PDB file of C-alpha atoms in Angstrom:
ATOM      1  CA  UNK A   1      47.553  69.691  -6.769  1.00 47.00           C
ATOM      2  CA  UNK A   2      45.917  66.499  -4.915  1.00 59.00           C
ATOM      3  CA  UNK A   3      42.258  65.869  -5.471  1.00 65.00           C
ATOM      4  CA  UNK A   4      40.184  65.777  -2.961  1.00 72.00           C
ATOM      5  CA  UNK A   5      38.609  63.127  -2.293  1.00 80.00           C
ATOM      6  CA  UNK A   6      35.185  62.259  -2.730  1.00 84.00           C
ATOM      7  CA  UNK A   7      32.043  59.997  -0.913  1.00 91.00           C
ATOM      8  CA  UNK A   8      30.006  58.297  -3.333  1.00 92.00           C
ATOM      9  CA  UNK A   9      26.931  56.643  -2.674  1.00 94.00           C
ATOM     10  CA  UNK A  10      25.825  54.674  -5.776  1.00 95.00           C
ATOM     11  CA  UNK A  11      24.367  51.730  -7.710  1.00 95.00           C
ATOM     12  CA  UNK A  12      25.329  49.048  -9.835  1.00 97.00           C
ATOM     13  CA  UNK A  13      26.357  45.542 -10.267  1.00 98.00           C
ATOM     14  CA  UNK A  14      28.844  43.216  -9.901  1.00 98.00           C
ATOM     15  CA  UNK A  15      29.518  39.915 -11.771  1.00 98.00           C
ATOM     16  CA  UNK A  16      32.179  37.205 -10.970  1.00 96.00           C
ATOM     17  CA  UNK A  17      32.083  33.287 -11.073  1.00 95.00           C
ATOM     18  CA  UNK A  18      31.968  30.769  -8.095  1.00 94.00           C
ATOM     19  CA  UNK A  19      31.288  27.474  -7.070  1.00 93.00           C
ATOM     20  CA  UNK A  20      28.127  27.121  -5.748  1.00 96.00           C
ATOM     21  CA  UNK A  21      26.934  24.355  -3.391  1.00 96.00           C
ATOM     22  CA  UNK A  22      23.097  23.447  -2.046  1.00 96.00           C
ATOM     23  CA  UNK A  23      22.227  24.203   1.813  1.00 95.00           C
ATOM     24  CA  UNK A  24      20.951  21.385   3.418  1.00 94.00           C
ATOM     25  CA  UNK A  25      20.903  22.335   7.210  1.00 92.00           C
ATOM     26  CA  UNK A  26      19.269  25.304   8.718  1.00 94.00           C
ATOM     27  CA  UNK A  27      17.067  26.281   6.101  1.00 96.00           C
ATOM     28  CA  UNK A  28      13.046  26.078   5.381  1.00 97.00           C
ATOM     29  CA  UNK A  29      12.588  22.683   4.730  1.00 96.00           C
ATOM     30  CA  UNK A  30      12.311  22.160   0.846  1.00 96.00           C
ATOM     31  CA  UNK A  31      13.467  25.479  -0.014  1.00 98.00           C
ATOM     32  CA  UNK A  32      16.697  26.264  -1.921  1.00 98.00           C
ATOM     33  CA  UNK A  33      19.300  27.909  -0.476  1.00 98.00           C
ATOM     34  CA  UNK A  34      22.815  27.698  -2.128  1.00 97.00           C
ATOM     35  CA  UNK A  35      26.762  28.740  -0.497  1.00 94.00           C
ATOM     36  CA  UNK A  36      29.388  30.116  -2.326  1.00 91.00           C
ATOM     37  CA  UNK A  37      32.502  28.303  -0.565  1.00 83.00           C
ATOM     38  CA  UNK A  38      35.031  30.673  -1.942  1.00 74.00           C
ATOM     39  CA  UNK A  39      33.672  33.629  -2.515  1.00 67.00           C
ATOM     40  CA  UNK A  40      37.135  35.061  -3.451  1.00 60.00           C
ATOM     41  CA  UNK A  41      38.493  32.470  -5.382  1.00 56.00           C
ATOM     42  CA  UNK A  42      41.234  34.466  -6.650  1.00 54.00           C
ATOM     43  CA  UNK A  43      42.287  35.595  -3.428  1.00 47.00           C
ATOM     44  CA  UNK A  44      44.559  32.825  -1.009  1.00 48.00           C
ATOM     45  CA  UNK A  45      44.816  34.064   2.001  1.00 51.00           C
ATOM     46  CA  UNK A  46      42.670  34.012   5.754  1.00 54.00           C
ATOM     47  CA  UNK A  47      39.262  34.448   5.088  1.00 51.00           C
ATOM     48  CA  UNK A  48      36.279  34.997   7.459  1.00 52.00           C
ATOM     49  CA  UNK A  49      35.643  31.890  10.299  1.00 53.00           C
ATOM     50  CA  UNK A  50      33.824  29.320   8.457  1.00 55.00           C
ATOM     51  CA  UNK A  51      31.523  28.409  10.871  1.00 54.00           C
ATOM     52  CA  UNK A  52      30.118  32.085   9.300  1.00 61.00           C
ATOM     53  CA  UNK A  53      27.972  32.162   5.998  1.00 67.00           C
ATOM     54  CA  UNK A  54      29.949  34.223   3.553  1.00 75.00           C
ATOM     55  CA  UNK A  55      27.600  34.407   1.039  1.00 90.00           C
ATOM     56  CA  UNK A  56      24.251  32.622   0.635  1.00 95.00           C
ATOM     57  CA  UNK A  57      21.675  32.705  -2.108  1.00 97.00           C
ATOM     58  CA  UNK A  58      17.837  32.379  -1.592  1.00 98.00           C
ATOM     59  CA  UNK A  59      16.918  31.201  -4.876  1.00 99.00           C
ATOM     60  CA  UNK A  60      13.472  32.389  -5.943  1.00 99.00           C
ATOM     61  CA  UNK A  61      10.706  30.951  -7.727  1.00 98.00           C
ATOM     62  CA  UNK A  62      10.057  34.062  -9.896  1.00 97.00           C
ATOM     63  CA  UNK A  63      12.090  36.842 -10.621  1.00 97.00           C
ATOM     64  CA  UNK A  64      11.561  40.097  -8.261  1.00 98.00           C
ATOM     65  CA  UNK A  65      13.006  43.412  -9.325  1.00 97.00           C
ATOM     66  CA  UNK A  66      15.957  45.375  -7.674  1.00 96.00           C
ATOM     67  CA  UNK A  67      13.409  47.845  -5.856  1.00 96.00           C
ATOM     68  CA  UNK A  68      10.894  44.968  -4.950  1.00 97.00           C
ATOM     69  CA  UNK A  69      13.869  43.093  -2.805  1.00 97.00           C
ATOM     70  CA  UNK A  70      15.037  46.807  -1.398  1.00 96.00           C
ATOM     71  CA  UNK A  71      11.941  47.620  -0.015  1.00 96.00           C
ATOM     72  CA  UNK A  72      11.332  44.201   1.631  1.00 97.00           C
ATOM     73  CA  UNK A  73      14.603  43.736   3.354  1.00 96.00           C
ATOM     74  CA  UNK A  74      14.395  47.776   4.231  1.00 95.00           C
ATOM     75  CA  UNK A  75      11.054  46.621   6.608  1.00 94.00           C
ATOM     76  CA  UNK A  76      12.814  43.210   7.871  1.00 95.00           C
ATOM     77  CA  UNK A  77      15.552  45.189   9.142  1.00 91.00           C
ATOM     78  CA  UNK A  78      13.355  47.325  11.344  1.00 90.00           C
ATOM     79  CA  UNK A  79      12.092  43.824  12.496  1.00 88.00           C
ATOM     80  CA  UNK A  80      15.238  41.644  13.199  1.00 88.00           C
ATOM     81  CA  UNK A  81      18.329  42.351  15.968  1.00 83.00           C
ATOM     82  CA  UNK A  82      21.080  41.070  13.935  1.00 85.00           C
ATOM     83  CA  UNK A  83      22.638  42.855  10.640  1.00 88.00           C
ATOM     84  CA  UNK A  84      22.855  41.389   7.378  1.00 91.00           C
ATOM     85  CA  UNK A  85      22.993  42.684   4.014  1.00 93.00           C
ATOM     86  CA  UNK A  86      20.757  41.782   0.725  1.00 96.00           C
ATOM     87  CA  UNK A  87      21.135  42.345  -2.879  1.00 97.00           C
ATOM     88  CA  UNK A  88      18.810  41.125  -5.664  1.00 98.00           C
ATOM     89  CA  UNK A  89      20.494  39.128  -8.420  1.00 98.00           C
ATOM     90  CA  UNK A  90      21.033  36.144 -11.142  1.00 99.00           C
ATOM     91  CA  UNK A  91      22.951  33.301 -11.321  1.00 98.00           C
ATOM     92  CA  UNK A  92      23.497  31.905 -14.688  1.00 98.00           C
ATOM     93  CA  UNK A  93      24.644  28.249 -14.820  1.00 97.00           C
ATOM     94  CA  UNK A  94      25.259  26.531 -18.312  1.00 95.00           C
ATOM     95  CA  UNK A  95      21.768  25.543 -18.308  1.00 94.00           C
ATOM     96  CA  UNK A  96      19.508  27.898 -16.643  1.00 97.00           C
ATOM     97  CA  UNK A  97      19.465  30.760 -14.762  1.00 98.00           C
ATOM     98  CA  UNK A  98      17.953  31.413 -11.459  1.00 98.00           C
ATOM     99  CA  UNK A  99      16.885  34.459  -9.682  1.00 98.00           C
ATOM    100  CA  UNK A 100      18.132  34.994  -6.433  1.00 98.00           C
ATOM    101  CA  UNK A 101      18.491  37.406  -2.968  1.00 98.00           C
ATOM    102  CA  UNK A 102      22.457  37.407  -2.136  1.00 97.00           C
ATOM    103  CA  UNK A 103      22.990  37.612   1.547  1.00 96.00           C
ATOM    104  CA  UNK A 104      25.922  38.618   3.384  1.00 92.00           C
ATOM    105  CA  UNK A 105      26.982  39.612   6.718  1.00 89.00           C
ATOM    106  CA  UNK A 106      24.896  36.919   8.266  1.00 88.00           C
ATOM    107  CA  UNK A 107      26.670  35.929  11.564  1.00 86.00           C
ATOM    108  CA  UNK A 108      25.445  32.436  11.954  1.00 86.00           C
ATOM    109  CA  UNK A 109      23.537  29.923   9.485  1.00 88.00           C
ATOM    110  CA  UNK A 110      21.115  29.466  12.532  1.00 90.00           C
ATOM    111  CA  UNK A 111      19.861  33.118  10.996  1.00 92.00           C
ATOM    112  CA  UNK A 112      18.826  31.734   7.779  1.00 94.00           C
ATOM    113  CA  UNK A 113      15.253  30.124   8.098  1.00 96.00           C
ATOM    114  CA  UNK A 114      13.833  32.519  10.581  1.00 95.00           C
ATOM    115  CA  UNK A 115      15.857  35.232   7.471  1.00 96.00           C
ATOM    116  CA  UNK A 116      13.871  33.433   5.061  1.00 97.00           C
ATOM    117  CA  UNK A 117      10.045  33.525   6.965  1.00 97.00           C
ATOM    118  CA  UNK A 118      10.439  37.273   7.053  1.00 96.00           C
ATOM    119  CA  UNK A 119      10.845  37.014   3.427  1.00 98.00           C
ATOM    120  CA  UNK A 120       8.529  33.971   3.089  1.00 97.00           C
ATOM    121  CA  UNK A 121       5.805  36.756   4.833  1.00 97.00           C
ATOM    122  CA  UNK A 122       6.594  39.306   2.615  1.00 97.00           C
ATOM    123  CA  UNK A 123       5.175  37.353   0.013  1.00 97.00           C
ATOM    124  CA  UNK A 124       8.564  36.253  -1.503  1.00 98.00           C
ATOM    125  CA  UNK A 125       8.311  32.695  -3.166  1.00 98.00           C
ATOM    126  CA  UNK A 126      11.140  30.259  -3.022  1.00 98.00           C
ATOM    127  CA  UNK A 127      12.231  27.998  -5.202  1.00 98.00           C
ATOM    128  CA  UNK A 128      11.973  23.884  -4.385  1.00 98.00           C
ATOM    129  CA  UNK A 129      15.038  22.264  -3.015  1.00 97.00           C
ATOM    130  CA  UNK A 130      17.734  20.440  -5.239  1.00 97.00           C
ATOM    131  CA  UNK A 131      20.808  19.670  -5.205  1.00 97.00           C
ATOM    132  CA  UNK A 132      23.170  21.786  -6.762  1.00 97.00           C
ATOM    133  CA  UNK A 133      27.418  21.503  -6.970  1.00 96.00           C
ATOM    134  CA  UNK A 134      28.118  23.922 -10.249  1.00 96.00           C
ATOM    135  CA  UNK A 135      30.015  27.165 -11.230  1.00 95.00           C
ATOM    136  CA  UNK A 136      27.825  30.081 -11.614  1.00 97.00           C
ATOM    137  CA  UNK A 137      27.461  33.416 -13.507  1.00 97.00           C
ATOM    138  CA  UNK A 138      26.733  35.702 -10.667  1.00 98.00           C
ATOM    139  CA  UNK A 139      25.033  39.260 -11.475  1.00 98.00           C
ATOM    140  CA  UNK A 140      24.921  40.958  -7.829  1.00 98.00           C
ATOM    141  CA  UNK A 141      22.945  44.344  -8.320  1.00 98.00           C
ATOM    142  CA  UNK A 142      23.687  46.320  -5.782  1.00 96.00           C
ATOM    143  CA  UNK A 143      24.522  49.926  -3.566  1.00 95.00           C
ATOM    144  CA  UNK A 144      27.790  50.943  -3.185  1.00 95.00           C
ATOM    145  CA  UNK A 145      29.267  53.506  -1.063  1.00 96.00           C
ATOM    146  CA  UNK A 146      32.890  54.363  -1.775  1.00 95.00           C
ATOM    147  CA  UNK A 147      35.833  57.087  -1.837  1.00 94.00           C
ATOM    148  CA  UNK A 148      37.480  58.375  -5.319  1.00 93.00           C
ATOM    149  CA  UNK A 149      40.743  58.357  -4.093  1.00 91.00           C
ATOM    150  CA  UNK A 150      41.907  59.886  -7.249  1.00 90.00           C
ATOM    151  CA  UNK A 151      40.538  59.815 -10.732  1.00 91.00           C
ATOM    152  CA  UNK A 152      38.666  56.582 -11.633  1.00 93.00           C
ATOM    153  CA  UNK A 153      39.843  54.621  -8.657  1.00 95.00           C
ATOM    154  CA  UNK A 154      37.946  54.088  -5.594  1.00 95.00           C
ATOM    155  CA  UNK A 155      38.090  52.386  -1.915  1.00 95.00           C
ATOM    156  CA  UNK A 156      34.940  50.836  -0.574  1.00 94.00           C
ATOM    157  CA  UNK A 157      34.322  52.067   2.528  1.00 94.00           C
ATOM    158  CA  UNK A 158      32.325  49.114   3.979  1.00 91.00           C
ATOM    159  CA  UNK A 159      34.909  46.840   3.020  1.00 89.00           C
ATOM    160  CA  UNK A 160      38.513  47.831   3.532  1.00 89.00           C
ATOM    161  CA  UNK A 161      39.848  44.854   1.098  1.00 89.00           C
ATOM    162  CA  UNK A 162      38.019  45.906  -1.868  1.00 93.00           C
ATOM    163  CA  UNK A 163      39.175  48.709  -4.304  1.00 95.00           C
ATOM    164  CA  UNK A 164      37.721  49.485  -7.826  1.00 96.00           C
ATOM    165  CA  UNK A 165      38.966  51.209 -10.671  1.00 96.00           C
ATOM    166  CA  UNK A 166      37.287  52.085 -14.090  1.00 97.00           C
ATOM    167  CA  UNK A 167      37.884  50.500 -17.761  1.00 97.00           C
ATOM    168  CA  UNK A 168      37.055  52.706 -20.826  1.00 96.00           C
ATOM    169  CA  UNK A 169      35.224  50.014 -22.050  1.00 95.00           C
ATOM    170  CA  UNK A 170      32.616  47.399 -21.305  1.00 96.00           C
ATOM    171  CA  UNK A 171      34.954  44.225 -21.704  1.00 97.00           C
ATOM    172  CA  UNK A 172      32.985  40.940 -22.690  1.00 96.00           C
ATOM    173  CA  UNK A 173      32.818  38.353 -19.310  1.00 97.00           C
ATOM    174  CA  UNK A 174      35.079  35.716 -21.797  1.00 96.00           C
ATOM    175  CA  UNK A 175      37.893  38.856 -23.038  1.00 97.00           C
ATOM    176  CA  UNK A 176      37.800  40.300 -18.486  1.00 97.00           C
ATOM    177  CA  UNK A 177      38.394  36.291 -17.667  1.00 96.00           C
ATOM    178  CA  UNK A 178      41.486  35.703 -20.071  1.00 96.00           C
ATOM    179  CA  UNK A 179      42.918  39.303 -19.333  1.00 97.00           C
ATOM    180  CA  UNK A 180      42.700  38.666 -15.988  1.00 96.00           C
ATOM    181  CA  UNK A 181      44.432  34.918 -16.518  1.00 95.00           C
ATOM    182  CA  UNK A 182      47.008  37.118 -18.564  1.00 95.00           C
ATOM    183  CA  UNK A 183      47.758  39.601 -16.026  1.00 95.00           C
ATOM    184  CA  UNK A 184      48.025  36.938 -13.277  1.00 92.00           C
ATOM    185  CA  UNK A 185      50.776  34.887 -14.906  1.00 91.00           C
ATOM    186  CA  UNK A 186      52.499  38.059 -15.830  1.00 91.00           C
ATOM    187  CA  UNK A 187      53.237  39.780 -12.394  1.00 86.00           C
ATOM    188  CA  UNK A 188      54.771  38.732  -8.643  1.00 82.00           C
ATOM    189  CA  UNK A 189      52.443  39.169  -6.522  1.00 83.00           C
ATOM    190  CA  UNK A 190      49.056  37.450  -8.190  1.00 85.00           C
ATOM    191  CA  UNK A 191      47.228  37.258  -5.232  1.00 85.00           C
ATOM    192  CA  UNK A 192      44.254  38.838  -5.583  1.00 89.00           C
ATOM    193  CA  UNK A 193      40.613  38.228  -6.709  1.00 91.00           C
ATOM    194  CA  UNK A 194      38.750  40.153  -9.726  1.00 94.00           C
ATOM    195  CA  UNK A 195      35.403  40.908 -10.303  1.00 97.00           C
ATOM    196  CA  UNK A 196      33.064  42.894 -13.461  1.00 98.00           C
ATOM    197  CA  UNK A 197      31.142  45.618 -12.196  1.00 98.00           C
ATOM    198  CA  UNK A 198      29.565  48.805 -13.173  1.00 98.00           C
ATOM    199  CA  UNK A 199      28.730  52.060 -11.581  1.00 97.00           C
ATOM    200  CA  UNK A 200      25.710  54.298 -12.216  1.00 95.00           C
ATOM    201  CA  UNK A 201      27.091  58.108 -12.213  1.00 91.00           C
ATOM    202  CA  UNK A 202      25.702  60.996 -13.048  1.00 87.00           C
ATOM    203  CA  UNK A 203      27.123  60.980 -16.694  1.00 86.00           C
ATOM    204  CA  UNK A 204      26.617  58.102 -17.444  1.00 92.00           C
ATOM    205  CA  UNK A 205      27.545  54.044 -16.759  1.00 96.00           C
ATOM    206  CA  UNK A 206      31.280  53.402 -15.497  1.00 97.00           C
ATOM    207  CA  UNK A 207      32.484  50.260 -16.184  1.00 98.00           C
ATOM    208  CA  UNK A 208      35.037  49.194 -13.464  1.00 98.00           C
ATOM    209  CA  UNK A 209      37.033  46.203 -12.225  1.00 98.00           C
ATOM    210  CA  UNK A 210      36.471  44.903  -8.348  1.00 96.00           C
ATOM    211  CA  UNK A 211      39.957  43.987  -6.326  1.00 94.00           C
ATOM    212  CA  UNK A 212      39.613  42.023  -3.211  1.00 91.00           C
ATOM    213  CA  UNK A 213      43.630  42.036  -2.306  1.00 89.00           C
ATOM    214  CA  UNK A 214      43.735  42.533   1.827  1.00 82.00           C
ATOM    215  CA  UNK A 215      46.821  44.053   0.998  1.00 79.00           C
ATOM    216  CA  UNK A 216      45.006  47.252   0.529  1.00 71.00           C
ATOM    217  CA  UNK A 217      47.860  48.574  -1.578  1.00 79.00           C
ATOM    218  CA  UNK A 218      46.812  52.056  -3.276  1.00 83.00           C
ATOM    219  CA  UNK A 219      49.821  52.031  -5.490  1.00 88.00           C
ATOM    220  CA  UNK A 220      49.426  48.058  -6.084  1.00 89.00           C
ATOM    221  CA  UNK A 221      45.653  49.177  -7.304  1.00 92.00           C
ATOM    222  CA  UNK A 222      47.272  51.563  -9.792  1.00 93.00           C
ATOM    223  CA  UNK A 223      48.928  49.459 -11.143  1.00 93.00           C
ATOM    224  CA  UNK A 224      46.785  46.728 -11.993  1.00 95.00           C
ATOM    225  CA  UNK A 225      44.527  49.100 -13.613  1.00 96.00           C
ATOM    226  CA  UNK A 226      47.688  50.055 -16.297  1.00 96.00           C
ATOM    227  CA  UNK A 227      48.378  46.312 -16.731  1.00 95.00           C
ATOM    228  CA  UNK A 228      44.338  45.899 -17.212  1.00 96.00           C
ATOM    229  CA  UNK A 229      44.491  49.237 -20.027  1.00 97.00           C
ATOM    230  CA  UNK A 230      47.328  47.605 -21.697  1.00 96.00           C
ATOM    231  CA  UNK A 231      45.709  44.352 -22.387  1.00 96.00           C
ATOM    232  CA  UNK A 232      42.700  46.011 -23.596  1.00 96.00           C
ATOM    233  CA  UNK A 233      45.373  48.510 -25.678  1.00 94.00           C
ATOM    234  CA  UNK A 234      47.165  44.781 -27.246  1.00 92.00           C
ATOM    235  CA  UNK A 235      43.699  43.431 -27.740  1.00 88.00           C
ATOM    236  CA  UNK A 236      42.096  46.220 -30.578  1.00 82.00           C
TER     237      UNK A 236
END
């Protein structure tokens, strides 16, 4: 017998590493702003116009909790006419670690200072401007709303490329980056970006890996959760 499916509105997070690059244009003046340029970088394929932000990061001079952020952007998008998304979060560089507001959706970077003075009046503090050009750490707390297609895999159902699936285990970020490098050299088609995540359900945390693969595969999916289980399986 199928299962049926089922809607899930949850939270959780979401941790990957990128390149991460300063904004000097279009921004408050002396604030910091930073771009990931490949915010997929496991994924090589036709990605969103690049005259469009993919994702920016408003890098704060204090650290503001999860709910503090929600609230905030909840009253600036009664206020503003264009859509964009926000998510409170860290990025950990070798040195330090900086708390940010991840913003996506934004349709032009023309949107980010007048983005920011909302903020800016909601008594948000930014960080001063410097240059930065380093891989990052990135912790992206965050809602999700997806579809359990079957048992312990899911579709997103804001973003048609991404799929998730759950791990029996919380994986250290070092043992999901070589399994991932493992799994990669080992099958055809390694086109596809992976991400750490986690999702809060009622019994408890579910630790899960993120695909972005606009292949949209289910049975592809499947089956890079067994190769993902057998690693862990070799690795005990």
């Amino acid at each position: 017998m199928n299962q049926v499916e089922t809607n899930i509105e949850t939270f959780g997070y979401i941790k990957k590493e990128e390149s991460l690059v300063t904004v000097k244009n279009n921004i408050i003046p002396h604030t910091l702003v930073l771009e990931s340029l490949q915010p997929f970088p496991g994924y090589h394929g036709d990605l969103p116009d690049k005259s469009q932000p993919r994702s920016l990061f408003l890098i704060t001079s204090k650290d503001y909790s999860f709910e503090e952020i929600a609230r905030k952007t909840q009253k600036i998008c009664d206020s503003i006419k264009y859509n964009f998304n926000a998510s409170q979060g860290y990025l950990h560089f070798k040195s330090e670690t900086l708390s940010c507001i991840r913003i996506k959706y934004l349709r032009s970077f023309t949107f980010i200072p007048e983005l920011q003075n909302f903020y800016k009046d909601a008594d948000i503090k930014f960080a001063k401007q410097r240059q930065i050009n380093d891989s990052a750490i990135i912790i992206i707390n965050k809602n999700f709303y997806v579809t359990e297609k079957e048992e312990g895999i899911y579709k997103d159902m804001n973003e048609e490329s991404k799929c998730y699936f759950e791990l029996p285990e919380n994986l250290s970020w070092e043992q999901f980056k070589k399994y991932t490098e493992t799994i990669k050299y080992n099958i055809d088609n390694n086109n596809f970006d992976a991400a750490q995540g986690a999702f809060y359900r009622e019994k408890g945390i579910k630790d899960i890996v993120r695909i972005y693969d606009q292949e949209k595969n289910p049975e592809r999916i499947k089956n890079l959760q067994k190769a993902y289980l057998e690693e862990i399986r070799k690795n005990q």
